[in-house]
Amino acid sequence: MTPDSIPKLLRAGELARLCGVSTDTLRHYERVGVLAQPRRSQAGYRLYPAEAATRVQLVRRALRLGFTLAELARILRARDRGGAPCREVRALAAMKLEQLEVRLADLAGLRDHLRDLLADWDERLKRTPDGVRAGLLEVLLKRPSRIGEM
C-alpha cells in the first residue's frame, strides 16, 4: 500500500494489518503514549489518521534498535510539542551501542568458554568406556569459569 492509497482515516484493525501489529499493540501504544488517542466514529470505532501508520512503523523500528517504549514516549512527546530531541536520541543510541558492545563481549566469552568445555568433554568421553559416567556436569563445578555467573 502506498501512502496515496491509504485512506484518510483507518479503523484500528486496518491500521494494525497495515503495520503488521495487533489491535492490542495499538491500544498498548496509546496507553504508553507513543501513539495518540484516536478519535471515535459514531459507532465507537477507533479512527486513526493515515500518519499513524508512519508513527507505528517508527516505533517498531526504534524498539528493534533497543529503545524502550518509555524513552520513545518521552522523545515523541517532546517532538510532538515542537521540540527537537535529536541530541537525546543520539545520546540514547550511543548508550545502547555501548550496552550492546558489552553484551557482545560477554557472549564472545561465553562462546569461547563453551568451545573449551566441549573440547574437554570430548577428551573425557574418548577416555570413558560406554555406559560409564564421564562426569561432564561435575566439570562445571571444578573448572574455573572465565565468564561471570549468568
Phi, psi and omega in degrees: 000127178271158180306325180290335182268358178280129178300158181299319178236138182241136170288161183305314180298321179294314179297317180300312179298316181300323185263353180074033177233174177266163176293331175297321177298316178300315179298320178297316178301323177295313183300320183274351173095015177265350178225129183295147174300128182280162172281169183245145174282171178298331179275359177094002178291142174284128182242119182255144172291157181303329181297341180298330178297319178296319180297314181297317179296320178299314180299313181299318180292319179295322177298319179296334178277354177107358176292147177266162177297324179296317178298315181296321179299315180297314181294312183292325177298315178297316180294319180295334179271009178095002180284170178233081184280029185301318181294323177294318179300315181295317180297318178296318179296320178296319178296320180294323176296317178300314179297321179294320178299318178297315180298317179297321178296318177299316180295322177297319177296319178296317178301313180297319179298316179295322177299313179297317181297316179297320178297317178297314181296321178300317178297316179299318181294326178296325184272353185253128178296153177302142178086353179252137179296135179266355178070034183297313182293327179296333178301327181299328181278332184269328188274129178294140180263138177272358182244157178290157178297134181254000000 
